[in-house]
mmCIF file of C-alpha atoms and ligand atoms in Angstrom:
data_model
loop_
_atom_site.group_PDB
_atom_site.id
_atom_site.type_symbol
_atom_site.label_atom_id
_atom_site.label_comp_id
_atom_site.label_asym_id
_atom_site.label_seq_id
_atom_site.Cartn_x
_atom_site.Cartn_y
_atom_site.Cartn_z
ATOM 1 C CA UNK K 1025 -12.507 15.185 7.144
ATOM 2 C CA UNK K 1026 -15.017 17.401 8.507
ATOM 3 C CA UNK K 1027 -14.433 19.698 11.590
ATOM 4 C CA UNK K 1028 -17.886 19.603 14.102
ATOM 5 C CA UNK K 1029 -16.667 22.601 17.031
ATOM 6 C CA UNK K 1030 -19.524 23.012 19.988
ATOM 7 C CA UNK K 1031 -20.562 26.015 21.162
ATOM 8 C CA UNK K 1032 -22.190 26.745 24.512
ATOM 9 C CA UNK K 1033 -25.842 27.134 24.043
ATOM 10 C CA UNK K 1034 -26.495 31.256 25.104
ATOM 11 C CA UNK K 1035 -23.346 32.248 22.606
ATOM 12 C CA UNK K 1036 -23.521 35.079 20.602
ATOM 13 C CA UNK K 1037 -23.714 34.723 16.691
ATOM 14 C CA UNK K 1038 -20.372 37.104 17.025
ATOM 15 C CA UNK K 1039 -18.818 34.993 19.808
ATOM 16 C CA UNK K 1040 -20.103 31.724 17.342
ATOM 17 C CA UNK K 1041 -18.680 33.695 14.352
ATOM 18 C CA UNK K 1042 -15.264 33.808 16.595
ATOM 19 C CA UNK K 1043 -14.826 30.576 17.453
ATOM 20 C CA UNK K 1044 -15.450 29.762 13.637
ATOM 21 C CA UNK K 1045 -12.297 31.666 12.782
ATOM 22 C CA UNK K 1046 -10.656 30.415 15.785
ATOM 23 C CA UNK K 1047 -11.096 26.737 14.482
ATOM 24 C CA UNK K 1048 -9.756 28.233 10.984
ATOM 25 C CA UNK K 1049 -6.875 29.913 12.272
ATOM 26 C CA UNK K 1050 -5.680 26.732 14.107
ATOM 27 C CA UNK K 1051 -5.748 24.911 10.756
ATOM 28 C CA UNK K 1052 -9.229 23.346 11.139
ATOM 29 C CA UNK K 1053 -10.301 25.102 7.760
ATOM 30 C CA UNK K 1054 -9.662 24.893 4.337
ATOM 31 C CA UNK K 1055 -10.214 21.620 3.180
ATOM 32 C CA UNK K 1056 -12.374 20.145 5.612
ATOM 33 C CA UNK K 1057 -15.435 21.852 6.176
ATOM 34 C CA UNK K 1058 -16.225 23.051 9.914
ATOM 35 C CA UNK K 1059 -19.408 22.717 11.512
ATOM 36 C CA UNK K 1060 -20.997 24.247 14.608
ATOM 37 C CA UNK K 1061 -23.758 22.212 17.205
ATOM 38 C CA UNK K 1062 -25.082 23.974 20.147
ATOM 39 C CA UNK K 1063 -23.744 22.163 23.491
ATOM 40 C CA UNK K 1064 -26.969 21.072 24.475
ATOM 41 C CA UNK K 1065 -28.089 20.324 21.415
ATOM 42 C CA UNK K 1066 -24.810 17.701 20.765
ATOM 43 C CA UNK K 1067 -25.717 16.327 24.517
ATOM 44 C CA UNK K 1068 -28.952 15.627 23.614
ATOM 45 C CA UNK K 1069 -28.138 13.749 20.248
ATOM 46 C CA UNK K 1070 -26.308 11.326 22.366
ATOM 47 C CA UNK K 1071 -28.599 11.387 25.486
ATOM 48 C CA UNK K 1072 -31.661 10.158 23.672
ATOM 49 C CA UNK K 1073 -30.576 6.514 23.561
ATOM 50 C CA UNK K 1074 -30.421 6.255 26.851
ATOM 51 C CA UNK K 1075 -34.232 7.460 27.689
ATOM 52 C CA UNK K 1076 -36.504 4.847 28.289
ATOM 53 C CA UNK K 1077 -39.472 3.374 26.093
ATOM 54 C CA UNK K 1078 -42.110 5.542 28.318
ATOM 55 C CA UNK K 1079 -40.083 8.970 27.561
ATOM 56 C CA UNK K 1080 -39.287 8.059 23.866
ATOM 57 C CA UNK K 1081 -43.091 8.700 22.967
ATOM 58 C CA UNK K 1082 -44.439 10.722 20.186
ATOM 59 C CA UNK K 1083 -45.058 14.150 21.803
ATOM 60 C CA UNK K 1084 -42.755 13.188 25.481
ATOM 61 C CA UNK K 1085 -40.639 15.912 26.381
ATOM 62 C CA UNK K 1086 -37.261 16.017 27.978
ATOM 63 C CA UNK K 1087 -34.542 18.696 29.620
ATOM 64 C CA UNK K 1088 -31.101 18.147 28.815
ATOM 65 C CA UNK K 1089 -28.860 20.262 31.216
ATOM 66 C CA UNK K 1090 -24.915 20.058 30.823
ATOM 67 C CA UNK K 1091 -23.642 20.958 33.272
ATOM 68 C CA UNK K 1092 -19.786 21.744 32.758
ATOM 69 C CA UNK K 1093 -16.750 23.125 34.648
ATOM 70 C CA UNK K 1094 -17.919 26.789 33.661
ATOM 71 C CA UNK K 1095 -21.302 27.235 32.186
ATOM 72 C CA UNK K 1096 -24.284 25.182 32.759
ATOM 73 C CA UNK K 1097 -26.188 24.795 29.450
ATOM 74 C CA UNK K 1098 -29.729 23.640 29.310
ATOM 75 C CA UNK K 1099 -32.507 22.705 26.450
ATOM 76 C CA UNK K 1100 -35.645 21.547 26.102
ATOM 77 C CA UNK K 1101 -37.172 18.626 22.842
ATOM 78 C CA UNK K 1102 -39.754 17.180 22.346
ATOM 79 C CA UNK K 1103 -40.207 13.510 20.385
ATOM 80 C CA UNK K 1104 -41.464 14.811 17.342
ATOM 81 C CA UNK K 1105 -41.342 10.641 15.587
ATOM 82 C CA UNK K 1106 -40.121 7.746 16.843
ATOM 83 C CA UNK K 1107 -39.472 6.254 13.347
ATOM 84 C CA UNK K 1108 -36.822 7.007 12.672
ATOM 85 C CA UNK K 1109 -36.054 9.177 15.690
ATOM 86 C CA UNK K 1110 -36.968 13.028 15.326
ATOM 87 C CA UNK K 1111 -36.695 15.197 17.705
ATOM 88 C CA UNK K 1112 -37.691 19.076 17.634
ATOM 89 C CA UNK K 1113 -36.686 21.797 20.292
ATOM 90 C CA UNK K 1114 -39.364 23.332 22.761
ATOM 91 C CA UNK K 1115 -37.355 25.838 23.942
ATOM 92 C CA UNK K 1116 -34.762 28.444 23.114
ATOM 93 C CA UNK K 1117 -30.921 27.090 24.960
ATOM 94 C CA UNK K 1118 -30.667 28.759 28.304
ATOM 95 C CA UNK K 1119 -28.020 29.225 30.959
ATOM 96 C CA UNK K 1120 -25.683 31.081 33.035
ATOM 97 C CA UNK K 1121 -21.860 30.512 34.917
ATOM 98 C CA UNK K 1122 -22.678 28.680 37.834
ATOM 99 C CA UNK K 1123 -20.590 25.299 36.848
ATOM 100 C CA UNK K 1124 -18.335 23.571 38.706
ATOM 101 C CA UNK K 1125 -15.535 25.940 39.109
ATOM 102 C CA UNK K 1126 -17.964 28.465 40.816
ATOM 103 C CA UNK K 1127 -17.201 25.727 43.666
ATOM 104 C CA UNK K 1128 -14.098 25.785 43.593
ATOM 105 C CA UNK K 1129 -13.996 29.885 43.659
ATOM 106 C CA UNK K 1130 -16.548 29.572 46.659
ATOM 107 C CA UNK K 1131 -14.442 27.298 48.472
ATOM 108 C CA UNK K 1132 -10.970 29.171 47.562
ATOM 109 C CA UNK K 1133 -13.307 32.337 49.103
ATOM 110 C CA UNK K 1134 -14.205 30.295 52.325
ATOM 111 C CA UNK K 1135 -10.524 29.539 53.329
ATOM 112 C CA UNK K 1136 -9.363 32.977 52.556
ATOM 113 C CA UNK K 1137 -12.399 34.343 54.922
ATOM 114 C CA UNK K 1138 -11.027 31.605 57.312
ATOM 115 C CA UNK K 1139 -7.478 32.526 57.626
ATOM 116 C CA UNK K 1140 -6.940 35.184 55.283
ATOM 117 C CA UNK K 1141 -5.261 36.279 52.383
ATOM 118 C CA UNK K 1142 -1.620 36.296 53.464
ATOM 119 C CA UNK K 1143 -1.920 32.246 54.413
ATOM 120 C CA UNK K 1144 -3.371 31.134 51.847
ATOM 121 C CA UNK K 1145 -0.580 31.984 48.874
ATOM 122 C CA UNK K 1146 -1.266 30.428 45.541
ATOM 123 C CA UNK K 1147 1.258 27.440 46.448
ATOM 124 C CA UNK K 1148 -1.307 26.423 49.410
ATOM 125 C CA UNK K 1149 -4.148 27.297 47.689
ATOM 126 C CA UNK K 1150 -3.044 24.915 44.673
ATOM 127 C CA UNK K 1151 -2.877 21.972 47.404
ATOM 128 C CA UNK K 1152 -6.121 22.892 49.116
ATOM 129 C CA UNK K 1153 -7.997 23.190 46.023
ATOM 130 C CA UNK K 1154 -6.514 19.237 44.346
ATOM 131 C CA UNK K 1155 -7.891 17.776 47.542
ATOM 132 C CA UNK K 1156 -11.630 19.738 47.220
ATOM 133 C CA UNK K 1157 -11.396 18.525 43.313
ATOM 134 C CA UNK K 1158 -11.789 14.910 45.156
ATOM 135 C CA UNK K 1159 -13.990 15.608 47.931
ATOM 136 C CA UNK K 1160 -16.536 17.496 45.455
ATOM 137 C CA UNK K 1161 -16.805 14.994 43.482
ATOM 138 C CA UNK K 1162 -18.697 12.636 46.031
ATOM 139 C CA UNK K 1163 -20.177 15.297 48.189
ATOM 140 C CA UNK K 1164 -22.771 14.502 50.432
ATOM 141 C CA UNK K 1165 -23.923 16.637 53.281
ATOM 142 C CA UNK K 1166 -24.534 13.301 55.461
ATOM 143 C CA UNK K 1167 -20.354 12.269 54.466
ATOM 144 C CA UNK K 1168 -17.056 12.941 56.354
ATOM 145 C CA UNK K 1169 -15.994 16.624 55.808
ATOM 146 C CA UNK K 1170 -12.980 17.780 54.412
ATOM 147 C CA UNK K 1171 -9.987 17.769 56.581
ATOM 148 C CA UNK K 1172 -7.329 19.984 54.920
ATOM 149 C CA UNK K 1173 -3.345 19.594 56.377
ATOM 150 C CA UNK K 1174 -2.112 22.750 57.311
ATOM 151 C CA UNK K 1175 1.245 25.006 58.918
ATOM 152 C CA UNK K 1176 1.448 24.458 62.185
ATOM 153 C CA UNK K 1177 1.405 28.696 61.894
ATOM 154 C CA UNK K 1178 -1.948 28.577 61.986
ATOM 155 C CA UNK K 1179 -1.998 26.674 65.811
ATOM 156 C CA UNK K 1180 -4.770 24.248 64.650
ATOM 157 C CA UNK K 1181 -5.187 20.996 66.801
ATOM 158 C CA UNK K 1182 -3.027 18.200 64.654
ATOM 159 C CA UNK K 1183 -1.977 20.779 62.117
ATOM 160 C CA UNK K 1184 -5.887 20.384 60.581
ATOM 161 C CA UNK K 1185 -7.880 22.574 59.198
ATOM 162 C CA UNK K 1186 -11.610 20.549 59.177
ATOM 163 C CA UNK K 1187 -14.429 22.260 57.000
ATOM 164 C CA UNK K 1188 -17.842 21.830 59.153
ATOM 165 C CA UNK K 1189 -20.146 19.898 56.756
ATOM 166 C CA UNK K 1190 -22.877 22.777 57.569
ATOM 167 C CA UNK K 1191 -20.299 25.335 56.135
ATOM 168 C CA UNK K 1192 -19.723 23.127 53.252
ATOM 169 C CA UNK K 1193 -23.188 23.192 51.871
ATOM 170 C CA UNK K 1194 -24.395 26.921 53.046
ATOM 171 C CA UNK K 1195 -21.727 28.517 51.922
ATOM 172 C CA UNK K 1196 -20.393 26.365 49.064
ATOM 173 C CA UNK K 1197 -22.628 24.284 47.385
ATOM 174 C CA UNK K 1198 -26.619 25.545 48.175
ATOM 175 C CA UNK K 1199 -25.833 29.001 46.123
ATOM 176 C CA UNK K 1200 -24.864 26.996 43.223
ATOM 177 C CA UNK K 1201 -27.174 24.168 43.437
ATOM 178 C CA UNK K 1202 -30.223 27.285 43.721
ATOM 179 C CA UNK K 1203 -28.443 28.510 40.468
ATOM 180 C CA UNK K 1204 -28.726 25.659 39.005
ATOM 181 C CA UNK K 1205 -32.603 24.720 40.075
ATOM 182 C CA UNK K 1206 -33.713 27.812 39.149
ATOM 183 C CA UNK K 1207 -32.415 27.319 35.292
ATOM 184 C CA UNK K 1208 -33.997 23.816 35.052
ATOM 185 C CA UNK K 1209 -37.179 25.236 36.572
ATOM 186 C CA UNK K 1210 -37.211 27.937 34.472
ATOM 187 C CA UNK K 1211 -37.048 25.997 31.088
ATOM 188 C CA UNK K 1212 -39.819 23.354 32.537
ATOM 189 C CA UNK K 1213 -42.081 26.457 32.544
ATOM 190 C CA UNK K 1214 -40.768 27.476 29.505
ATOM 191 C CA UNK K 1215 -41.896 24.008 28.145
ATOM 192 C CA UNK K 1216 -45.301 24.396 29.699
ATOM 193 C CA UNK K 1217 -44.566 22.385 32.769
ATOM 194 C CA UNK K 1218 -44.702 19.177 30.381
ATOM 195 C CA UNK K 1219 -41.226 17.765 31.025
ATOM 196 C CA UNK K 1220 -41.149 13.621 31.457
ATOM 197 C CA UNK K 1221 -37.361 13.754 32.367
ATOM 198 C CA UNK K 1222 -34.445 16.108 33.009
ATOM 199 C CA UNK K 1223 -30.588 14.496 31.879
ATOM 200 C CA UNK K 1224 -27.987 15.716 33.689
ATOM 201 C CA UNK K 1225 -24.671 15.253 31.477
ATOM 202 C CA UNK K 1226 -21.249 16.976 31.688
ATOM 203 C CA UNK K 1227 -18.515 16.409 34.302
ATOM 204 C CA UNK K 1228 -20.571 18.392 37.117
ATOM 205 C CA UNK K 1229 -24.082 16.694 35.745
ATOM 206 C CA UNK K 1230 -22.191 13.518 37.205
ATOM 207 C CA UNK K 1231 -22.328 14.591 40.802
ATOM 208 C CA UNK K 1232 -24.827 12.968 43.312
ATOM 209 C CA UNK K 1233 -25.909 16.059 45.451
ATOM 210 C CA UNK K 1234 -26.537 17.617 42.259
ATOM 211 C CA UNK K 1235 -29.182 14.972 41.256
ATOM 212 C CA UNK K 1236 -30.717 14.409 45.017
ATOM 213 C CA UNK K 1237 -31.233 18.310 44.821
ATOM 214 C CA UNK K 1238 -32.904 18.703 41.603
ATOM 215 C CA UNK K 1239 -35.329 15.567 42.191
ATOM 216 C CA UNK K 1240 -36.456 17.630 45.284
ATOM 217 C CA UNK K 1241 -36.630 20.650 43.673
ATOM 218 C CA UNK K 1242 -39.001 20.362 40.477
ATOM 219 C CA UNK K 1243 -42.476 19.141 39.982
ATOM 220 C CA UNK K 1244 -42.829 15.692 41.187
ATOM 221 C CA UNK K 1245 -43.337 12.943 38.280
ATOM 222 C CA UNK K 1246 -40.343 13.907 36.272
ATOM 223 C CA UNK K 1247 -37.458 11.970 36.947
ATOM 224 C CA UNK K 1248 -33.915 13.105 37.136
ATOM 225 C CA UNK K 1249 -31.602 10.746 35.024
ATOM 226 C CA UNK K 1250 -27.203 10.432 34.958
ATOM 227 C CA UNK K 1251 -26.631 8.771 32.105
ATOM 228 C CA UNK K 1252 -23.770 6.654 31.777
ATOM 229 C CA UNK K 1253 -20.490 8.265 30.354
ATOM 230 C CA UNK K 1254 -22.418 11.690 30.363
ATOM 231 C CA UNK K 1255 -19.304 13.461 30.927
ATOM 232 C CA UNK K 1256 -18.381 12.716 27.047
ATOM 233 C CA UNK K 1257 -21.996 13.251 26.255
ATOM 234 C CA UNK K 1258 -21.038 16.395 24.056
ATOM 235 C CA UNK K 1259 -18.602 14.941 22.273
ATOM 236 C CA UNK K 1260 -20.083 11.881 21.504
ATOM 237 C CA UNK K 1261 -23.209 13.973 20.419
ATOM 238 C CA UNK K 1262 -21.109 16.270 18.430
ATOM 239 C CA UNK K 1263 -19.243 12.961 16.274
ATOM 240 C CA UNK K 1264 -23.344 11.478 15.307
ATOM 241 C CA UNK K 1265 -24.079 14.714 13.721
ATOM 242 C CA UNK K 1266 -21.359 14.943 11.971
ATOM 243 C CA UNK K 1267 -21.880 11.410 11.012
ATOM 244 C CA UNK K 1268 -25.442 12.592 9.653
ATOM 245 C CA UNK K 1269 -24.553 15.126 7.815
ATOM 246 C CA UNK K 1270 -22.583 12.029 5.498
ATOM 247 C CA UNK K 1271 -25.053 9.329 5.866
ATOM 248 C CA UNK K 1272 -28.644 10.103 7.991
ATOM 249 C CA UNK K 1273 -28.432 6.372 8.445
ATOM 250 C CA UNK K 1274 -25.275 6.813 10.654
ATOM 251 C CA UNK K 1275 -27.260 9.342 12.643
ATOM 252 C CA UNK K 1276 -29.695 7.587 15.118
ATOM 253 C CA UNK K 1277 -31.623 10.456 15.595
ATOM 254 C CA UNK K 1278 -32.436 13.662 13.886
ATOM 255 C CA UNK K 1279 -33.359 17.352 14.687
ATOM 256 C CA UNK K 1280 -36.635 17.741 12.888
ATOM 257 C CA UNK K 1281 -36.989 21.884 13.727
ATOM 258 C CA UNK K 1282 -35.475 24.404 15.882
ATOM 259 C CA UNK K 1283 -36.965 27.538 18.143
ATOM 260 C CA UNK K 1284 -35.482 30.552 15.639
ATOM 261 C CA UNK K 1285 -33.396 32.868 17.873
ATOM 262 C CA UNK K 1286 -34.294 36.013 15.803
ATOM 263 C CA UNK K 1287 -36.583 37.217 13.445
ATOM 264 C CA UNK K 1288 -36.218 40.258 11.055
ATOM 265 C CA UNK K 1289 -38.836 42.754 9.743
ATOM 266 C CA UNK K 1290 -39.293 45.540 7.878
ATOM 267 C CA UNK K 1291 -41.698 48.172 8.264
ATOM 268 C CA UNK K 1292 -44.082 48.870 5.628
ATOM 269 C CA UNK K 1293 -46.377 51.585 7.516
ATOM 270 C CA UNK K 1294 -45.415 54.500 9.900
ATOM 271 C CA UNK K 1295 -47.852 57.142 11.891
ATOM 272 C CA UNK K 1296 -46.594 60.255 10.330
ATOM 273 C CA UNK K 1297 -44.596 62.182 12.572
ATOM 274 C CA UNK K 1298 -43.718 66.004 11.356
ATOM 275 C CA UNK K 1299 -40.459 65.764 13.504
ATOM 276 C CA UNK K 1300 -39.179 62.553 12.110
ATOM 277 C CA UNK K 1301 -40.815 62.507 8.766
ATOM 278 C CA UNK K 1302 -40.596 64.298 4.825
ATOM 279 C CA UNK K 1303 -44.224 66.309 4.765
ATOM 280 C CA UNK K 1304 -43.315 65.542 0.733
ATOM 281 C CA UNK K 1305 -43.930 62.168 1.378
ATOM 282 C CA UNK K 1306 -46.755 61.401 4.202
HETATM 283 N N1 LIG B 2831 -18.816 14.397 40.211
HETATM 284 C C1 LIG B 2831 -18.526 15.677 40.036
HETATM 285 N N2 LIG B 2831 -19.026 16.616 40.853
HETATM 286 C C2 LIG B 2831 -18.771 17.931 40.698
HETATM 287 N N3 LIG B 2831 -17.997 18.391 39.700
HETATM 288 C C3 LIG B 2831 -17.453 17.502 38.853
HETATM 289 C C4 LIG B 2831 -17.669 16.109 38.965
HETATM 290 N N4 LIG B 2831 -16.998 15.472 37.956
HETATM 291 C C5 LIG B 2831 -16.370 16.438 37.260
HETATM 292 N N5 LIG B 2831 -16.639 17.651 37.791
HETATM 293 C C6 LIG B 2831 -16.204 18.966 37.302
HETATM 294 O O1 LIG B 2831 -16.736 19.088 35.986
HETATM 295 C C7 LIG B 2831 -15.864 19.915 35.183
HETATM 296 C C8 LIG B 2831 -15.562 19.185 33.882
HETATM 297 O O2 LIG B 2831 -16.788 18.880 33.242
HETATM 298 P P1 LIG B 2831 -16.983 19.097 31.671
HETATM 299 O O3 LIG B 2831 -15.940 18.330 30.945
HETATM 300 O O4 LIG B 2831 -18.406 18.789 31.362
HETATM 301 O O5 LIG B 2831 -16.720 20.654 31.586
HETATM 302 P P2 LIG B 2831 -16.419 21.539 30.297
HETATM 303 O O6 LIG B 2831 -17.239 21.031 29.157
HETATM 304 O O7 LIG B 2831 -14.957 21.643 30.120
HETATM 305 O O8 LIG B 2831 -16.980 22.950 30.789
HETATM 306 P P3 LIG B 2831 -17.969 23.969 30.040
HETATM 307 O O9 LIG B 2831 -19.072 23.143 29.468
HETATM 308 O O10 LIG B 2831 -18.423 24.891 31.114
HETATM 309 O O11 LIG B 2831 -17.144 24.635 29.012
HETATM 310 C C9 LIG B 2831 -14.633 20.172 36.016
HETATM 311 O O12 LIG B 2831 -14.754 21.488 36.565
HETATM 312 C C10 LIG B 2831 -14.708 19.139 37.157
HETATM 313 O O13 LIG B 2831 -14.171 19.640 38.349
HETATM 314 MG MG1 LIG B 2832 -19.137 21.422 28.427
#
């Protein structure tokens, strides 16, 4: 059996190297080989089946952005053949820590600046932050707010404590969702403005706002897609190229090249320099 472990796209080759052993130490080595896939990369293995005819062209080229609980991860290919299915990456893997749980530390900041630190202990915090794991899910600036129950202490009318939807979005979700924008901007430039499509996958990549903000925010004419079960998109991704590795067959699509993250050189010729240099030798 062969181990495939993701990695976040803007790892390290140390923190890669790390997670290698990790996987080793837990008894994922040995006899069964393990294999590393970029995030993104994995994502967009899976991703590609659901793109339509019109994006699936020779030359079309599409974002994937996975956005997760912590990081949001974000890469750029291009069709490189259609028969079989190639594709080759435009773009070096981008991203930063503005997932979903930057939310959630936003809105655990809000209620703190509302009614301190001393009120909200960890035991109401816990309760406060199960019911925004709901409402965030189907946020919508035009929906109900969130209505949190709490001590009468705090002398609120019906022991309530309601969020004001403007609140909500300044203060919790528009830093994020700028985050956010500005990465997927970022690597459409990188990709010379020539995107046909961004996917949205991972848990946070599910979320409606997310998608209604991004469509307004980049160049008009690329669309913004949610495919379905996106959440497992990485996974999913990860199992086809391990699959490929076996049997390219098994593999519906393959990576055809990659942007190289380094380069190395050596230097043949130097300006002499009497301070740095052996006079013997210039
Ligand atoms: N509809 C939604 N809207 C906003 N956030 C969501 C939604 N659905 C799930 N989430 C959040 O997505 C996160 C889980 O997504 P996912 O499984 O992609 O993350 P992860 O892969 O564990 O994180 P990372 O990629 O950062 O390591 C959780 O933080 C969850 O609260
Ligand atoms: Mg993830």
């Amino acid at each position: 059996m062969d181990v495939v472990v993701t990695v976040p796209a803007i790892w390290s080759n140390n923190a890669k190297q790390e997670t290698e052993n990790a996987a080793s130490l837990a008894g994922f080595g040995g006899e069964k080989k393990i294999k590393l896939i970029s995030e993104p990369e994995a994502a967009a293995l899976y991703t590609v089946k659901y793109l339509s005819p019109s994006v699936l062209q020779t030359g079309r080229r599409f974002l994937v952005c996975d956005a997760g609980g912590g990081t949001v991860d974000l890469i750029t290919y291009e069709v490189a053949k259609v028969q079989p299915l190639q594709m080759r990456e435009v773009t070096e893997g981008t991203g930063g820590k503005c997932g979903s749980s930057m939310l959630n530390m936003r809105f655990r900041r809000y209620l703190k600046q509302a009614h301190g630190d001393k009120y909200w202990t960890d035991e109401r915090l816990v309760i406060a932050l199960n019911d925004f794991e709901s409402f965030k899910k189907d946020f919508s600036p035009r929906g109900e707010p969130l209505t949190l129950k709490v001590d009468p202490s705090l002398g609120l009318r019906r022991n309530r404590f309601t969020i004001p939807q403007d609140d909500m979005r300044i203060k919790i979700w528009d830093p994020i969702m700028k985050d956010i924008i500005c990465l997927i901007n970022e690597q459409i430039s990188m990709a010379d403005d020539e995107v046909a499509a961004v996917v949205l996958v991972g848990g946070f990549g599910q979320n409606r706002y997310l998608k209604a903000r991004v469509r307004e925010a980049i160049i008009p004419g690329v669309r913004v897609l949610q495919p379905e079960n996106g959440v497992t998109a990485v996974v999913k991704g990860a199992v086809i190229y391990g699959l490929g590795n076996y049997q390219p067959a098994m593999a519906p699509v393959g990576i055809a090249s990659r942007v190289a993250r380094r380069s190395y050189g050596t230097c043949l010729l130097a300006r002499y320099d009497p301070s740095k240099h052996d006079r013997n030798e210039a």
